[in-house]
C-alpha positions as a printed NumPy array, in Angstrom:
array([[106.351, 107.858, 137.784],
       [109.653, 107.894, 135.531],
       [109.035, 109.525, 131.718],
       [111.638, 106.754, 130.899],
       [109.142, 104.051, 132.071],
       [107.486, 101.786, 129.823],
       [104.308, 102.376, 130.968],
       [104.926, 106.364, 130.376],
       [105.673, 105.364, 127.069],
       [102.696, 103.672, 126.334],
       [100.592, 105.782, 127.953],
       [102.339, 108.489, 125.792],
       [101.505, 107.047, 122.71 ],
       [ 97.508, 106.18 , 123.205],
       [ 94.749, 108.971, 122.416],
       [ 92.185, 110.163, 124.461],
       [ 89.577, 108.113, 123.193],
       [ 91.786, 105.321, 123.758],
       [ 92.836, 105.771, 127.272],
       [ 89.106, 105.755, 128.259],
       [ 88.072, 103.073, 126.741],
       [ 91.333, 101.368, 128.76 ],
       [ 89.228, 102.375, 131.773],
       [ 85.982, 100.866, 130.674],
       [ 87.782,  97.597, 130.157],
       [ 89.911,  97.841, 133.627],
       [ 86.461,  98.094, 134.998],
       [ 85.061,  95.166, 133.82 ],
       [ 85.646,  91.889, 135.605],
       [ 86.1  ,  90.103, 132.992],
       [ 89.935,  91.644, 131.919],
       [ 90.417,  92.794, 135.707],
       [ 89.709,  91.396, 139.084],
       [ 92.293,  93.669, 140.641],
       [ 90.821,  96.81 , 141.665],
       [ 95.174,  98.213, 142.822],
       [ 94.976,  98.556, 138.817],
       [ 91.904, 100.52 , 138.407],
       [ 92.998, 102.834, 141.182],
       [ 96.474, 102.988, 139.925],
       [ 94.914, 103.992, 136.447],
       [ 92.935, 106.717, 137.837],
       [ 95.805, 108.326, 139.332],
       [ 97.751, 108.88 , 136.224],
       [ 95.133, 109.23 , 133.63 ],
       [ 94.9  , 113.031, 134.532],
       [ 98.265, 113.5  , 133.303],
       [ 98.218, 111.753, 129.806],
       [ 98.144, 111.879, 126.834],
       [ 99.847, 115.607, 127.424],
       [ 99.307, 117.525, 130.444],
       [101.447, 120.755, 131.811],
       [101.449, 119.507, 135.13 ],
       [104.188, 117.198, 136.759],
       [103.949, 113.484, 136.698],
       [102.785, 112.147, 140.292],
       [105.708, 110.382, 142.159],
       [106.179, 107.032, 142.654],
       [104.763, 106.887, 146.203],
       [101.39 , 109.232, 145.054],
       [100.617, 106.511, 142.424],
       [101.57 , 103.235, 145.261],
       [ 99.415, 104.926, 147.826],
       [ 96.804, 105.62 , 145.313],
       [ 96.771, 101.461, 144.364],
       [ 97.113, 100.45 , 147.687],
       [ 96.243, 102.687, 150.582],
       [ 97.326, 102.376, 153.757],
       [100.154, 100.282, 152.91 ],
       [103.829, 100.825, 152.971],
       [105.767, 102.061, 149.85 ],
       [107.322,  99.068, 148.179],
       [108.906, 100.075, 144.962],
       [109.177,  95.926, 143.67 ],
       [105.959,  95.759, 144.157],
       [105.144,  98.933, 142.458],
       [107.635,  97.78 , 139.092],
       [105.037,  94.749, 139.253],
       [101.883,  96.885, 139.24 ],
       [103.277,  99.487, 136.282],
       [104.01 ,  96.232, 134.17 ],
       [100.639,  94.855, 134.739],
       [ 99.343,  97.963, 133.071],
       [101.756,  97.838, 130.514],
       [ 99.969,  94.14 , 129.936],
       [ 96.424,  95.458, 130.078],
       [ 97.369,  98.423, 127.452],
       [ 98.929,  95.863, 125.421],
       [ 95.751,  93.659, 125.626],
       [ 93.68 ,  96.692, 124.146],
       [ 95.538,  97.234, 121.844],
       [ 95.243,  93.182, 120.923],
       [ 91.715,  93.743, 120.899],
       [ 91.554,  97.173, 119.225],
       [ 93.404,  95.546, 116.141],
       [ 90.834,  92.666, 116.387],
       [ 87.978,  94.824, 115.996],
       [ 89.582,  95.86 , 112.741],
       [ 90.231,  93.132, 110.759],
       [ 87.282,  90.632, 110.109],
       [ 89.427,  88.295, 108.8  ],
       [ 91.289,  87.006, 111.451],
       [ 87.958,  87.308, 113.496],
       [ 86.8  ,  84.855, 110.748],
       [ 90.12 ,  82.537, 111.288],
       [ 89.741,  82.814, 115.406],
       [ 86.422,  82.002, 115.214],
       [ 86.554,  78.994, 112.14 ],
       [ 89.365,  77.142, 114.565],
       [ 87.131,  77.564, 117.269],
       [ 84.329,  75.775, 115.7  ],
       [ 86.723,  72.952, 114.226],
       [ 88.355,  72.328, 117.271],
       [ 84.521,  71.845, 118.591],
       [ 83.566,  69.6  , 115.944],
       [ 80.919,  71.767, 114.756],
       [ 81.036,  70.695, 111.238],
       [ 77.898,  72.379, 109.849],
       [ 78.647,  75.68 , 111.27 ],
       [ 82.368,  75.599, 110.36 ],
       [ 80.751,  75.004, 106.642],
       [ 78.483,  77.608, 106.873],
       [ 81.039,  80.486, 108.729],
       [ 83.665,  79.525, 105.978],
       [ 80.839,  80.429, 103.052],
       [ 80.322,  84.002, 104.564],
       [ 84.142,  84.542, 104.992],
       [ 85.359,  83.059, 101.03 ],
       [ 81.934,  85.595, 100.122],
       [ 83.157,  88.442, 102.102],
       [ 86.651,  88.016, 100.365],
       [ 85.801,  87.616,  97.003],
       [ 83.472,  90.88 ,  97.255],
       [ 86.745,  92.689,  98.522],
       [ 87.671,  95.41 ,  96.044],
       [ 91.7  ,  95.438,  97.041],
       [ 93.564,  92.501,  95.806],
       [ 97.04 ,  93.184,  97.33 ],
       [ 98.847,  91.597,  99.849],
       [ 96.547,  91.122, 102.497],
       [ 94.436,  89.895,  99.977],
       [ 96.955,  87.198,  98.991],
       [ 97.298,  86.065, 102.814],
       [ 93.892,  86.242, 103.471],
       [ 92.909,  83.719, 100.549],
       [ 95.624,  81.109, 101.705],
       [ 94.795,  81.4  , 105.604],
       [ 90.59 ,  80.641, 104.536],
       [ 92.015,  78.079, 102.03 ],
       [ 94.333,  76.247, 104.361],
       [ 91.743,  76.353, 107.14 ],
       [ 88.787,  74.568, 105.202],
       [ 91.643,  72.179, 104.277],
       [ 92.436,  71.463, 107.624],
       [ 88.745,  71.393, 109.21 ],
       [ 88.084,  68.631, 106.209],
       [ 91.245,  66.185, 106.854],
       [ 90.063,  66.063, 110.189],
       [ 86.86 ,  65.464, 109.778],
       [ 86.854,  63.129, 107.126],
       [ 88.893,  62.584, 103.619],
       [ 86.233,  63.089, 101.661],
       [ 86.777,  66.596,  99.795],
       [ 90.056,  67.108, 101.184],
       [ 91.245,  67.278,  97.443],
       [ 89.167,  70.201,  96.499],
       [ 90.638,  72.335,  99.41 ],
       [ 94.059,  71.071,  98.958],
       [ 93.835,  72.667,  95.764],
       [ 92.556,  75.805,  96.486],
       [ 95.415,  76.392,  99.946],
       [ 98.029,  75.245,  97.026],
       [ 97.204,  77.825,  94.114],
       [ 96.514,  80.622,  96.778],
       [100.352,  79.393,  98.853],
       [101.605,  79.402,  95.046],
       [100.319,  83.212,  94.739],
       [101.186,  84.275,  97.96 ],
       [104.736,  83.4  ,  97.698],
       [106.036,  84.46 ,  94.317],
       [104.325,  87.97 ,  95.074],
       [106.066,  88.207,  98.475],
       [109.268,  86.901,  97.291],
       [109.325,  89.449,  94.421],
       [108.541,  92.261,  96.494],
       [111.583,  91.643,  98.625],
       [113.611,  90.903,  95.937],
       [112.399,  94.534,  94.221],
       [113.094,  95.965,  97.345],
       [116.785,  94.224,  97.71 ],
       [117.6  ,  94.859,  94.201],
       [116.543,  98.366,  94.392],
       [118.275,  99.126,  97.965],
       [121.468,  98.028,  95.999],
       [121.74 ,  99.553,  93.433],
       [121.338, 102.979,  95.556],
       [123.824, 102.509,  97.516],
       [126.354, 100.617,  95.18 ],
       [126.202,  97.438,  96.95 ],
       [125.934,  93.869,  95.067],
       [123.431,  91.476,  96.132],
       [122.804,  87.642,  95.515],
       [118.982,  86.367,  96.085],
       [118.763,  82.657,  96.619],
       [116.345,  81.125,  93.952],
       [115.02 ,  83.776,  92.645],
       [116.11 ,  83.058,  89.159],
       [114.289,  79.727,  89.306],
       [110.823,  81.075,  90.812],
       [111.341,  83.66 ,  87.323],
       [111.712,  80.96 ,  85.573],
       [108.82 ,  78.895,  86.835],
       [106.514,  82.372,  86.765],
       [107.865,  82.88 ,  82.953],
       [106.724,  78.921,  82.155],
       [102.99 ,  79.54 ,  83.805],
       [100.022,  79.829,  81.778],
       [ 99.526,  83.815,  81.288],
       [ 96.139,  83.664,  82.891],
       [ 97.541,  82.377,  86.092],
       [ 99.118,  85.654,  87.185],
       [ 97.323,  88.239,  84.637],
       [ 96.897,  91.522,  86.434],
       [ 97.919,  90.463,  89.713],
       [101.101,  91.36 ,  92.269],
       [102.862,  88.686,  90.865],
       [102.911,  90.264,  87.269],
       [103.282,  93.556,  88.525],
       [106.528,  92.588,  90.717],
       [107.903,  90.568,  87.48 ],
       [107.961,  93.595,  85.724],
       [109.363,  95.866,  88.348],
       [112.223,  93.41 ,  88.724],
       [112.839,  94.001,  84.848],
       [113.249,  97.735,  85.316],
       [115.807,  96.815,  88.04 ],
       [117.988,  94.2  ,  86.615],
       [118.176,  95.27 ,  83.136],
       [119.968,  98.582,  82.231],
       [117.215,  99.475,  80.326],
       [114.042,  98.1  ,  80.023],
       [111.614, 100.54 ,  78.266],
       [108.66 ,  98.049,  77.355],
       [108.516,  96.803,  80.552],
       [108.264,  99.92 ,  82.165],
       [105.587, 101.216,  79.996],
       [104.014,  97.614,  80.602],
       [104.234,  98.37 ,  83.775],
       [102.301, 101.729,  84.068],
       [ 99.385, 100.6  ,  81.743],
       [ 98.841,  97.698,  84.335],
       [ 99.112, 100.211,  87.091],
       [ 96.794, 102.602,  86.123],
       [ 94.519,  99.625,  85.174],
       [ 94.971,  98.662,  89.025],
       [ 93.933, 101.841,  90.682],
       [ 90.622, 100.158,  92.651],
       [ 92.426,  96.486,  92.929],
       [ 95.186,  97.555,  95.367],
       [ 95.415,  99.818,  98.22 ],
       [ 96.52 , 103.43 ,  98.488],
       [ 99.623, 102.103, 100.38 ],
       [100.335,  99.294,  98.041],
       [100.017, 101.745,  94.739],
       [102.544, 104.217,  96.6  ],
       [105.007, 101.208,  96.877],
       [104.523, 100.076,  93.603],
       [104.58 , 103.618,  91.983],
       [107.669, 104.407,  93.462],
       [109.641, 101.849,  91.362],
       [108.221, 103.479,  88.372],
       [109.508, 106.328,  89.243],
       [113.143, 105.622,  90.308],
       [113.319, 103.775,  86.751],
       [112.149, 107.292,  85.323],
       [115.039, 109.135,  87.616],
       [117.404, 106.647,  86.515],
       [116.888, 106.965,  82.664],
       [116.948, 110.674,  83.236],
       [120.228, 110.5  ,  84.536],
       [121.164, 108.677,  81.942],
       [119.852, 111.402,  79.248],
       [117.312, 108.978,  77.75 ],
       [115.499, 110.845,  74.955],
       [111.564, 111.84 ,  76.789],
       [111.7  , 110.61 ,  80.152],
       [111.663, 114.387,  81.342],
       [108.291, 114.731,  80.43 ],
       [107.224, 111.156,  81.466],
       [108.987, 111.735,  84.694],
       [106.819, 115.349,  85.338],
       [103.854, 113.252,  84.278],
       [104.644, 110.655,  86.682],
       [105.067, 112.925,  89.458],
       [101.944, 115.487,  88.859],
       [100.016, 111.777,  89.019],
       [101.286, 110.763,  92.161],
       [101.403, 114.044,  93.961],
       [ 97.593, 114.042,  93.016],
       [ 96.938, 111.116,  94.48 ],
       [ 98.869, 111.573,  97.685],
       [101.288, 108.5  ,  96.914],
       [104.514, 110.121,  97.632],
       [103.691, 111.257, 101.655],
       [105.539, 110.325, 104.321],
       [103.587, 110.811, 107.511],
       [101.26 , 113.115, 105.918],
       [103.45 , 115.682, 104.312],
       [105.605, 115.356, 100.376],
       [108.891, 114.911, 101.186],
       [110.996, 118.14 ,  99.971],
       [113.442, 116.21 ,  97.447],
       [109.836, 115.641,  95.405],
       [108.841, 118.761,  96.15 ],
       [112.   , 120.465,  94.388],
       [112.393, 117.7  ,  91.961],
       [108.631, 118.055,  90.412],
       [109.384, 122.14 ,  90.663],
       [112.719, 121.781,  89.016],
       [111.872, 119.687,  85.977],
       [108.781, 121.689,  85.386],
       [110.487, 124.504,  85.132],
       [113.175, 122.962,  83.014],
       [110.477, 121.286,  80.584],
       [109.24 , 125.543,  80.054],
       [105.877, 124.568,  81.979],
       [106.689, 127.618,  84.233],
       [102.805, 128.844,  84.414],
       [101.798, 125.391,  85.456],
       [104.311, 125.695,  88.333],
       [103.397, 129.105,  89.248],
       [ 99.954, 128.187,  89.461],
       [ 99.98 , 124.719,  91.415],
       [103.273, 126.606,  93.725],
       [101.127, 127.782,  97.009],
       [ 99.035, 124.874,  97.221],
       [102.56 , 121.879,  96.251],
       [104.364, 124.326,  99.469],
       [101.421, 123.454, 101.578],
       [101.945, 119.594, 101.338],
       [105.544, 120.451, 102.966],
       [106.449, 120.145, 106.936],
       [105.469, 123.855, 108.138],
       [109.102, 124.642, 108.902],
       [110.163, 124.025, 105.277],
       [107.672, 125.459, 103.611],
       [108.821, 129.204, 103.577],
       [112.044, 128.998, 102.265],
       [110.961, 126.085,  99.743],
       [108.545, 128.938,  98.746],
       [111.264, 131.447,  98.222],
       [113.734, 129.527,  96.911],
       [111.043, 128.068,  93.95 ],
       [109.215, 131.364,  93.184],
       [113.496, 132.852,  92.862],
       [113.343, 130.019,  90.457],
       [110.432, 130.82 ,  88.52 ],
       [111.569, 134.592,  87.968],
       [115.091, 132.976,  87.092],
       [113.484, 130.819,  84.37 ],
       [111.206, 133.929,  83.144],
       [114.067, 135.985,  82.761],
       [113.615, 138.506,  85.658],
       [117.089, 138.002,  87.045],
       [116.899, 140.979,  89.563],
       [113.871, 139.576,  91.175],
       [115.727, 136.356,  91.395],
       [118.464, 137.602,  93.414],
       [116.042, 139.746,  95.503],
       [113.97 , 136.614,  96.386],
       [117.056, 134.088,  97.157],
       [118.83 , 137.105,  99.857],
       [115.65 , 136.436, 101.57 ],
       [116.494, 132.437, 101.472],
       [117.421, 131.056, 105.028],
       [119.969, 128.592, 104.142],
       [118.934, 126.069, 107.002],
       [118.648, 123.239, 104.563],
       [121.599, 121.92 , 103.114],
       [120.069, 120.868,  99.792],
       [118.464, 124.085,  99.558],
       [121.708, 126.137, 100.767],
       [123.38 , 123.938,  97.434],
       [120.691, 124.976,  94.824],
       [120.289, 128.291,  96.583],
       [124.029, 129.123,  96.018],
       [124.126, 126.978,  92.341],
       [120.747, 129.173,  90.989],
       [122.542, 132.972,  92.262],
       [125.413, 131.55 ,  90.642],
       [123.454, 131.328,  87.437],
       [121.613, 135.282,  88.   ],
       [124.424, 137.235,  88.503],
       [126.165, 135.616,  85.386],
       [123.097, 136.279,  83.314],
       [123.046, 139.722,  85.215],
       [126.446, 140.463,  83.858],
       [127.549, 141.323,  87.333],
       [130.908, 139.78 ,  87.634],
       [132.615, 141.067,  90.911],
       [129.284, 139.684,  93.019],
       [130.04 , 136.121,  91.131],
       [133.938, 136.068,  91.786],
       [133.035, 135.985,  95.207],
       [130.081, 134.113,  95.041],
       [132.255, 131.435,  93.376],
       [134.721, 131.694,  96.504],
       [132.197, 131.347,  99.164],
       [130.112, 128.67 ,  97.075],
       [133.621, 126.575,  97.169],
       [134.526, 127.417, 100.771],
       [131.277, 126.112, 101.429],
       [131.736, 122.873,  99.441],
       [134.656, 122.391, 100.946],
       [134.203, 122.98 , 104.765],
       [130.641, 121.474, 105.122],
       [130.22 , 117.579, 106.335],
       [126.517, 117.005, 105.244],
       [127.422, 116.936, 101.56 ],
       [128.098, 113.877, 100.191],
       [131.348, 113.701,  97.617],
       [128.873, 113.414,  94.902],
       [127.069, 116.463,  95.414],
       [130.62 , 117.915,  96.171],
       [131.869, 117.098,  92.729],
       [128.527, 118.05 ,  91.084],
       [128.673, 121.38 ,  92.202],
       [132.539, 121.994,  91.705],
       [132.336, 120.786,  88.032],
       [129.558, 123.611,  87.724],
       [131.742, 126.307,  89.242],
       [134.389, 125.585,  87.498],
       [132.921, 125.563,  83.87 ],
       [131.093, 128.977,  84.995],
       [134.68 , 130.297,  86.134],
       [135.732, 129.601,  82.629],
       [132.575, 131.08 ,  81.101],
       [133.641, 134.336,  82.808],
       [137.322, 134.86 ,  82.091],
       [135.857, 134.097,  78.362],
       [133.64 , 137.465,  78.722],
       [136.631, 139.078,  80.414],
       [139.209, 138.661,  77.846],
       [140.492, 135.332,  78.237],
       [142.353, 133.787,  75.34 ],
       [141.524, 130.393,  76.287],
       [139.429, 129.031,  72.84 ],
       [135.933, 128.41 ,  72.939],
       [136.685, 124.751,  72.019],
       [138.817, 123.974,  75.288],
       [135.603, 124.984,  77.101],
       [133.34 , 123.141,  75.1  ],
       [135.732, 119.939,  75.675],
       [135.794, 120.482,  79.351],
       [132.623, 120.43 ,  79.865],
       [131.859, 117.404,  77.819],
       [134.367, 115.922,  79.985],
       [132.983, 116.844,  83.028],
       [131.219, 114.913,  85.271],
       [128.366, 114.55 ,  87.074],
       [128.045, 118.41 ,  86.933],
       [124.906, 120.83 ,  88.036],
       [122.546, 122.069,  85.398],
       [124.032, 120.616,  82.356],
       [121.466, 122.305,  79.979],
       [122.127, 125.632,  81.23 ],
       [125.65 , 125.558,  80.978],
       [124.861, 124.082,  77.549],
       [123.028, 127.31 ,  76.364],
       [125.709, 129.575,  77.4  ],
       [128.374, 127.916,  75.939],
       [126.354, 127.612,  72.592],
       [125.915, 131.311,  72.723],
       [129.402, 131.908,  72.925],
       [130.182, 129.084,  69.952],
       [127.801, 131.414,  67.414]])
């Protein structure tokens, strides 16, 4: 057997519990009536999901499914794809299990297609019950509602045209619903996507189905996906947009048990790239509503990705805490924020943010002595690494350690590939205002105003406020 088989694949991806359960159904007649598969199956079971032994070969596993006759590897290609088919039917069937609903749809065709009109009836009652009681109104929600609607639409033109008005109705406002939330959502997530990477985008009709959402009775959409996507795409298009952001957080936090966990993460995440942006953009408070922001949805787990916080939230929340003064609140929440990171992150991440607290407390020594134990494996961590000893030995007064510093820091700049030229230029405005700085405290005639106009002419350029303070302390 081949690792770079399909089957190994999927056999590779299924759990224990899963791959017995496969067996149970390979047993039973009713999915299998070839026993080549069931033998075939208990030859390589041993061996998945992990096992430190080698794979049989592709004659053990033939002989196994068919003993006593002669190797025949077409005929063995056919018997790996069946099993392929059977994992793929669990699978089918696994997901089934899960969702009630589309048990519900399966089994509502099934009884129109029989003509069973009273039970169809009846079956659709339990399923528009069991949907209404549904706590989460997202998405699925929205689909859900228009699949039951369409379906008792359906079941009564065929039967008859008597109440087919009634359930025309209903599929029409929940196909109404269903749509504008879906095609605001992409739109968001277009919009958004653009303006990241600098790109311009044009989205067919969407200015109409605003327009047609922005002529609709306010109760029509109150509180729902719809209203909630209207105002995301207000954050996005506009440069700024404050009321509808602030609109947009009351209704979230108003929507915590209508949506789920997955849906709130999505949705959160736009409120917070409008908060990055406007702090970018030196908006007066967003600093604090942005640490708010992200002390919410580190709380509630919304900003994972495959079960661990992402390290750019990680040093952003630990950054601008530290830069709003909140430095015990850090140091407090530090051990158990590192433990939400990948493992192999999570000791230099530790370093790196308790150098930063001692930096920000004014214990420059312990700074340095905390960031010589950094291993600069991480390129973003290798930048504020180098950026943040940049900063202690200035405040240390130890100038030949920063002269080289400086050097290395721009050799590094220079040579490396994973920088992007906007980080490049960040960082080089930085080092080159702090080069200034330092031939100022070394005798330099250069005025204090030529710095000062530099830097206001400089950039984007790495910690701004900083560089701020110690130019203001040279101005008094």
């Amino acid at each position: 057997m081949e690792k770079e088989s399909k089957l190994f694949r999927y056999l590779q991806s299924c759990t224990g519990y899963e791959l017995r359960r496969i067996r149970v159904m390979l047993e039973s007649p009713f999915f299998n009536l070839r026993p080549e598969l069931l033998r075939a199956w208990d030859c390589i079971r041993p061996f998945f999901p992990k096992s430190e032994l080698p794979l049989p070969g592709n004659e053990i596993v033939f002989a196994a499914a068919y003993p006593g006759k002669a190797f025949d590897i077409a005929k063995l290609r056919h018997l790996q794809s069946d099993l392929c088919k059977q994992i793929e039917a669990f699978w089918q069937l696994q997901l089934l299990q899960q969702r009630s609903d589309l048990r519900n749809q399966l089994l509502l065709q099934a009884l129109t297609e029989r003509g069973l009109h009273q039970d169809f009836e009846s079956t659709a009652l339990t399923a528009q019950t069991q949907l209404l009681e549904q706590p989460l109104r997202g998405a699925a929600f929205l689909r859900q509602r228009f699949d039951l609607a369409l379906l008792q639409h359906d079941h009564r033109v065929r039967r008859s045209n008597r109440g087919a008005q009634a359930g025309l109705q209903a599929a029409l406002e929940a196909l109404d619903e269903e749509y504008f939330a879906h095609k605001l959502r992409l739109a968001a997530a277009a919009i958004n996507r653009a303006n990241v990477i600098g790109e311009s985008t044009e989205l067919a009709l969407l200015p109409e189905v605003l327009a047609l959402i922005d002529i609709a009775p306010k109760f029509v959409f109150e509180g729902s996906l719809v209203e909630i996507y209207r105002l995301i795409l207000r954050t996005l298009q506009a440069g700024k947009d404050h009321a509808a952001f602030l609109e947009l957080l009351q209704l979230l936090q108003a929507s915590e048990q209508r949506f789920a966990p997955e849906t709130l993460a999505e949705l959160y995440n736009f409120a917070l790239n409008y908060c990055v942006r406007m702090v970018n953009l030196a908006e007066s408070g967003f600093d604090a509503r942005l640490f708010e922001l992200y002390e919410l949805l580190i709380s509630r787990g919304y900003l994972r990705e495959e079960g661990h916080l992402p390290v750019q939230h990680y040093k952003n929340f630990v950054t601008l805490g530290l830069r709003l003064d909140f430095v015990s609140k850090i140091a407090a929440q530090l051990t158990a924020l590192t433990g939400q990171l990948p493992t192999d992150i999570q000791p230099n991440a530790l370093l790196y943010s308790q150098a930063a607290i001692a930096f920000q407390s004014g214990d420059h020594r312990k700074a340095l002595r905390l960031l010589q134990q950094v291993e600069f494996l991480d390129v973003y961590y290798h930048l504020d690494a180098k950026s943040l000893l940049l900063k202690a030995w200035y405040e240390d007064g130890e100038v030949e350690p920063l002269l080289s510093l400086i050097e290395t820091f721009k050799i590094y700049i220079r040579r490396s590939r994973k920088i992007s030229e906007y980080q490049r230029m960040t960082y080089r405005n930085q080092i080159k205002v702090v080069q200034m700085l330092v031939r100022h405290r070394l005798g330099s005639r250069k005025p204090i105003h030529a710095i000062r106009k530099t830097l206001d002419g400089l950039r984007p350029i790495a910690d701004l406020a900083w560089l701020e303070r110690k130019l203001a302390e040279l101005e008094i």
